[in-house]
mmCIF file of C-alpha atoms in Angstrom:
data_model
loop_
_atom_site.group_PDB
_atom_site.id
_atom_site.type_symbol
_atom_site.label_atom_id
_atom_site.label_comp_id
_atom_site.label_asym_id
_atom_site.label_seq_id
_atom_site.Cartn_x
_atom_site.Cartn_y
_atom_site.Cartn_z
ATOM 1 C CA UNK A 1 -64.770 93.296 124.332
ATOM 2 C CA UNK A 2 -66.833 91.009 122.015
ATOM 3 C CA UNK A 3 -70.527 89.670 124.483
ATOM 4 C CA UNK A 4 -72.595 87.058 122.724
ATOM 5 C CA UNK A 5 -76.039 86.048 124.773
ATOM 6 C CA UNK A 6 -77.801 83.125 123.269
ATOM 7 C CA UNK A 7 -77.579 84.285 119.921
ATOM 8 C CA UNK A 8 -78.971 82.227 117.211
ATOM 9 C CA UNK A 9 -78.319 83.942 113.207
ATOM 10 C CA UNK A 10 -80.811 82.433 110.596
ATOM 11 C CA UNK A 11 -80.985 82.982 106.988
ATOM 12 C CA UNK A 12 -84.039 83.203 104.814
ATOM 13 C CA UNK A 13 -83.078 80.452 103.037
ATOM 14 C CA UNK A 14 -83.924 78.376 106.567
ATOM 15 C CA UNK A 15 -80.201 77.891 106.774
ATOM 16 C CA UNK A 16 -79.636 78.087 110.593
ATOM 17 C CA UNK A 17 -75.680 78.585 110.910
ATOM 18 C CA UNK A 18 -75.543 79.993 114.729
ATOM 19 C CA UNK A 19 -77.558 78.378 117.448
ATOM 20 C CA UNK A 20 -77.117 79.964 121.202
ATOM 21 C CA UNK A 21 -73.906 81.481 121.551
ATOM 22 C CA UNK A 22 -72.849 82.699 124.815
ATOM 23 C CA UNK A 23 -69.678 83.989 124.499
ATOM 24 C CA UNK A 24 -67.711 87.208 126.118
ATOM 25 C CA UNK A 25 -64.156 87.834 123.486
ATOM 26 C CA UNK A 26 -61.290 90.344 126.175
ATOM 27 C CA UNK A 27 -59.672 93.261 124.601
ATOM 28 C CA UNK A 28 -56.613 92.235 123.900
ATOM 29 C CA UNK A 29 -57.965 88.469 123.278
ATOM 30 C CA UNK A 30 -55.955 86.299 120.671
ATOM 31 C CA UNK A 31 -59.402 83.883 119.154
ATOM 32 C CA UNK A 32 -58.453 81.065 117.474
ATOM 33 C CA UNK A 33 -62.089 79.428 115.827
ATOM 34 C CA UNK A 34 -62.276 75.895 114.707
ATOM 35 C CA UNK A 35 -64.740 73.512 112.927
ATOM 36 C CA UNK A 36 -65.499 72.145 110.044
ATOM 37 C CA UNK A 37 -66.844 73.691 106.088
ATOM 38 C CA UNK A 38 -70.214 75.331 106.580
ATOM 39 C CA UNK A 39 -70.020 74.648 110.214
ATOM 40 C CA UNK A 40 -70.323 78.753 111.222
ATOM 41 C CA UNK A 41 -67.353 79.557 111.284
ATOM 42 C CA UNK A 42 -67.741 82.858 108.689
ATOM 43 C CA UNK A 43 -71.053 83.889 109.592
ATOM 44 C CA UNK A 44 -69.922 84.191 113.215
ATOM 45 C CA UNK A 45 -67.005 86.921 111.673
ATOM 46 C CA UNK A 46 -69.649 88.683 109.439
ATOM 47 C CA UNK A 47 -72.107 89.379 112.638
ATOM 48 C CA UNK A 48 -69.220 90.640 114.693
ATOM 49 C CA UNK A 49 -67.964 92.674 111.501
ATOM 50 C CA UNK A 50 -71.982 94.103 111.434
ATOM 51 C CA UNK A 51 -73.213 92.358 108.387
ATOM 52 C CA UNK A 52 -75.524 90.213 109.518
ATOM 53 C CA UNK A 53 -77.876 90.411 112.207
ATOM 54 C CA UNK A 54 -78.979 88.119 115.102
ATOM 55 C CA UNK A 55 -81.824 86.640 114.406
ATOM 56 C CA UNK A 56 -83.020 86.320 118.091
ATOM 57 C CA UNK A 57 -80.298 87.265 121.247
ATOM 58 C CA UNK A 58 -77.899 89.688 121.942
ATOM 59 C CA UNK A 59 -74.097 90.698 120.599
ATOM 60 C CA UNK A 60 -72.092 93.891 120.897
ATOM 61 C CA UNK A 61 -69.241 94.732 119.520
ATOM 62 C CA UNK A 62 -66.657 97.282 121.441
ATOM 63 C CA UNK A 63 -69.325 98.662 123.219
ATOM 64 C CA UNK A 64 -71.793 98.623 119.539
ATOM 65 C CA UNK A 65 -74.316 96.840 119.785
ATOM 66 C CA UNK A 66 -75.313 94.292 116.624
ATOM 67 C CA UNK A 67 -78.773 95.100 115.149
ATOM 68 C CA UNK A 68 -80.941 96.397 113.240
ATOM 69 C CA UNK A 69 -81.451 99.796 113.552
ATOM 70 C CA UNK A 70 -78.894 100.204 114.580
ATOM 71 C CA UNK A 71 -77.159 101.575 111.641
ATOM 72 C CA UNK A 72 -75.328 103.932 112.252
ATOM 73 C CA UNK A 73 -73.819 103.057 114.953
ATOM 74 C CA UNK A 74 -72.109 99.970 113.492
ATOM 75 C CA UNK A 75 -71.087 101.760 110.116
ATOM 76 C CA UNK A 76 -68.922 103.715 112.866
ATOM 77 C CA UNK A 77 -67.545 100.462 114.229
ATOM 78 C CA UNK A 78 -66.215 98.969 111.226
ATOM 79 C CA UNK A 79 -64.416 101.510 111.157
ATOM 80 C CA UNK A 80 -62.015 100.405 114.476
ATOM 81 C CA UNK A 81 -62.317 96.626 112.650
ATOM 82 C CA UNK A 82 -58.958 95.089 110.224
ATOM 83 C CA UNK A 83 -61.406 92.435 107.871
ATOM 84 C CA UNK A 84 -58.345 90.104 106.154
ATOM 85 C CA UNK A 85 -60.820 88.066 103.792
ATOM 86 C CA UNK A 86 -60.995 84.919 102.553
ATOM 87 C CA UNK A 87 -60.782 86.622 98.961
ATOM 88 C CA UNK A 88 -57.891 89.437 99.392
ATOM 89 C CA UNK A 89 -60.254 91.965 96.567
ATOM 90 C CA UNK A 90 -57.013 93.443 95.832
ATOM 91 C CA UNK A 91 -57.508 95.192 92.584
ATOM 92 C CA UNK A 92 -55.233 94.171 89.653
ATOM 93 C CA UNK A 93 -52.764 96.953 87.870
ATOM 94 C CA UNK A 94 -52.064 98.599 91.591
ATOM 95 C CA UNK A 95 -49.198 97.842 93.134
ATOM 96 C CA UNK A 96 -49.399 97.024 96.942
ATOM 97 C CA UNK A 97 -48.872 99.899 98.510
ATOM 98 C CA UNK A 98 -51.526 101.976 96.756
ATOM 99 C CA UNK A 99 -54.105 98.801 97.167
ATOM 100 C CA UNK A 100 -52.656 99.118 101.420
ATOM 101 C CA UNK A 101 -53.554 103.014 100.651
ATOM 102 C CA UNK A 102 -57.541 102.289 98.884
ATOM 103 C CA UNK A 103 -58.433 100.597 102.371
ATOM 104 C CA UNK A 104 -57.770 103.346 104.331
ATOM 105 C CA UNK A 105 -59.851 106.099 102.127
ATOM 106 C CA UNK A 106 -63.170 106.142 103.149
ATOM 107 C CA UNK A 107 -60.950 106.105 107.243
ATOM 108 C CA UNK A 108 -60.964 108.836 109.238
ATOM 109 C CA UNK A 109 -56.710 109.471 108.171
ATOM 110 C CA UNK A 110 -55.147 112.714 106.407
ATOM 111 C CA UNK A 111 -52.830 111.916 103.056
ATOM 112 C CA UNK A 112 -49.433 111.459 104.597
ATOM 113 C CA UNK A 113 -51.023 109.625 107.832
ATOM 114 C CA UNK A 114 -52.766 107.509 104.498
ATOM 115 C CA UNK A 115 -48.825 106.528 103.338
ATOM 116 C CA UNK A 116 -47.302 106.405 106.291
ATOM 117 C CA UNK A 117 -49.758 103.746 107.739
ATOM 118 C CA UNK A 118 -48.887 101.764 104.341
ATOM 119 C CA UNK A 119 -45.749 102.102 104.075
ATOM 120 C CA UNK A 120 -45.703 100.360 107.768
ATOM 121 C CA UNK A 121 -48.010 97.941 107.502
ATOM 122 C CA UNK A 122 -46.225 96.214 104.534
ATOM 123 C CA UNK A 123 -42.833 96.980 106.611
ATOM 124 C CA UNK A 124 -44.407 94.991 108.938
ATOM 125 C CA UNK A 125 -46.128 92.135 107.347
ATOM 126 C CA UNK A 126 -41.938 91.402 105.240
ATOM 127 C CA UNK A 127 -42.994 93.705 102.133
ATOM 128 C CA UNK A 128 -41.253 96.697 102.581
ATOM 129 C CA UNK A 129 -39.077 95.933 98.953
ATOM 130 C CA UNK A 130 -42.807 95.235 97.428
ATOM 131 C CA UNK A 131 -44.457 98.145 97.772
ATOM 132 C CA UNK A 132 -43.996 99.591 94.137
ATOM 133 C CA UNK A 133 -45.233 95.749 92.967
ATOM 134 C CA UNK A 134 -48.351 95.722 90.267
ATOM 135 C CA UNK A 135 -50.392 93.449 93.028
ATOM 136 C CA UNK A 136 -50.763 89.977 89.738
ATOM 137 C CA UNK A 137 -46.848 90.388 89.481
ATOM 138 C CA UNK A 138 -46.744 88.729 93.409
ATOM 139 C CA UNK A 139 -46.445 85.805 94.274
ATOM 140 C CA UNK A 140 -49.914 84.252 96.437
ATOM 141 C CA UNK A 141 -48.445 84.739 99.359
ATOM 142 C CA UNK A 142 -47.591 87.672 99.281
ATOM 143 C CA UNK A 143 -50.958 88.940 98.153
ATOM 144 C CA UNK A 144 -52.295 87.412 101.223
ATOM 145 C CA UNK A 145 -49.535 89.836 102.838
ATOM 146 C CA UNK A 146 -50.951 92.894 101.156
ATOM 147 C CA UNK A 147 -54.474 92.179 102.156
ATOM 148 C CA UNK A 148 -52.637 91.987 106.078
ATOM 149 C CA UNK A 149 -51.276 94.771 106.101
ATOM 150 C CA UNK A 150 -54.234 97.020 104.042
ATOM 151 C CA UNK A 151 -55.563 95.757 107.141
ATOM 152 C CA UNK A 152 -53.771 96.879 110.329
ATOM 153 C CA UNK A 153 -52.683 99.659 108.737
ATOM 154 C CA UNK A 154 -56.325 101.211 109.832
ATOM 155 C CA UNK A 155 -54.641 100.397 113.278
ATOM 156 C CA UNK A 156 -57.478 98.581 114.332
ATOM 157 C CA UNK A 157 -58.851 97.269 117.687
ATOM 158 C CA UNK A 158 -60.552 93.846 115.620
ATOM 159 C CA UNK A 159 -58.625 91.904 113.809
ATOM 160 C CA UNK A 160 -61.008 89.509 111.835
ATOM 161 C CA UNK A 161 -59.297 86.461 109.431
ATOM 162 C CA UNK A 162 -60.954 84.376 107.787
ATOM 163 C CA UNK A 163 -59.038 81.405 107.002
ATOM 164 C CA UNK A 164 -55.258 82.913 106.818
ATOM 165 C CA UNK A 165 -53.994 80.076 106.305
ATOM 166 C CA UNK A 166 -55.615 78.539 103.251
ATOM 167 C CA UNK A 167 -53.952 77.259 100.442
ATOM 168 C CA UNK A 168 -50.013 78.386 101.552
ATOM 169 C CA UNK A 169 -47.394 76.026 102.381
ATOM 170 C CA UNK A 170 -46.524 75.409 106.251
ATOM 171 C CA UNK A 171 -43.168 77.818 106.487
ATOM 172 C CA UNK A 172 -45.525 80.594 105.462
ATOM 173 C CA UNK A 173 -48.981 79.447 107.185
ATOM 174 C CA UNK A 174 -47.286 79.778 110.230
ATOM 175 C CA UNK A 175 -45.544 83.262 109.560
ATOM 176 C CA UNK A 176 -48.658 84.827 109.179
ATOM 177 C CA UNK A 177 -50.093 83.158 112.161
ATOM 178 C CA UNK A 178 -46.583 84.235 114.009
ATOM 179 C CA UNK A 179 -47.794 87.815 112.236
ATOM 180 C CA UNK A 180 -51.229 87.597 113.710
ATOM 181 C CA UNK A 181 -50.647 87.029 117.107
ATOM 182 C CA UNK A 182 -47.978 89.364 117.089
ATOM 183 C CA UNK A 183 -50.526 91.973 117.245
ATOM 184 C CA UNK A 184 -51.284 91.185 120.910
ATOM 185 C CA UNK A 185 -48.626 93.438 122.232
ATOM 186 C CA UNK A 186 -50.569 96.381 120.578
ATOM 187 C CA UNK A 187 -53.735 95.374 122.771
ATOM 188 C CA UNK A 188 -55.358 94.523 119.656
ATOM 189 C CA UNK A 189 -58.312 91.899 119.833
ATOM 190 C CA UNK A 190 -57.519 89.030 117.187
ATOM 191 C CA UNK A 191 -59.725 86.487 115.726
ATOM 192 C CA UNK A 192 -58.796 83.317 113.608
ATOM 193 C CA UNK A 193 -60.539 81.090 111.464
ATOM 194 C CA UNK A 194 -58.318 78.593 110.178
ATOM 195 C CA UNK A 195 -58.801 74.611 108.889
ATOM 196 C CA UNK A 196 -55.100 74.637 110.399
ATOM 197 C CA UNK A 197 -55.797 73.467 114.005
ATOM 198 C CA UNK A 198 -52.649 71.492 113.581
ATOM 199 C CA UNK A 199 -50.784 75.094 113.572
ATOM 200 C CA UNK A 200 -52.157 76.220 116.176
ATOM 201 C CA UNK A 201 -49.438 77.587 118.837
ATOM 202 C CA UNK A 202 -51.548 79.183 121.284
ATOM 203 C CA UNK A 203 -50.281 80.544 124.333
ATOM 204 C CA UNK A 204 -51.630 80.797 128.226
ATOM 205 C CA UNK A 205 -54.867 82.969 128.187
ATOM 206 C CA UNK A 206 -55.888 82.498 124.182
ATOM 207 C CA UNK A 207 -59.196 81.493 123.577
ATOM 208 C CA UNK A 208 -60.411 78.110 121.469
ATOM 209 C CA UNK A 209 -64.003 78.318 119.943
ATOM 210 C CA UNK A 210 -64.805 75.127 118.701
ATOM 211 C CA UNK A 211 -68.524 75.334 116.204
ATOM 212 C CA UNK A 212 -70.342 72.337 114.912
ATOM 213 C CA UNK A 213 -73.648 72.519 113.595
ATOM 214 C CA UNK A 214 -73.956 76.008 114.727
ATOM 215 C CA UNK A 215 -73.006 75.294 118.090
ATOM 216 C CA UNK A 216 -69.567 76.325 119.795
ATOM 217 C CA UNK A 217 -67.799 74.942 122.233
ATOM 218 C CA UNK A 218 -64.440 77.432 124.103
ATOM 219 C CA UNK A 219 -62.375 77.312 126.362
ATOM 220 C CA UNK A 220 -59.527 78.904 127.898
ATOM 221 C CA UNK A 221 -56.008 78.022 127.098
ATOM 222 C CA UNK A 222 -53.616 77.740 130.438
#
């Protein structure tokens, strides 16, 4: 569960990224975060990952308080989070499989588990035939799926996907959203930031969070 109470985030340059955020996200929720560029969507994900700390207010992610002085607990928390970045951060000269495996190297998995989970996650995103392909030989959409597979391989309790539909055509964007939201059956909480509100096919119980100039409003679909 994620719970924010009166959370504000102000950067060193004075930018007020988030203002008085109050939200409660339950385990297994599918959450879509929308809003214009610069509204605070990525800042919210950074808070949830413990990359940034609230300037004021309180934030708890999967039972872990996000605040200064909680470094050890936050480092453990990150092992249960599968991030999907806007920039895929794939390593050229390595195969799709190697890139997924490298994403697990600092986690508590043995070599057999790393191999098994990595192959399974690539199959899950439809790239079983690209396991041995160098990432520079893959299409943009395939690289994006490698990045998602890297997040899935660690079997996270929380997936944070920052604009996973960016620069994709409609069919591939819909496919990526269906892939991510399909994880709900596995009780994984999935939080997706997206500009593509027209592609959101929310189900009953899903949460929509809209951010505008650092302030949020949200609703659960009926």
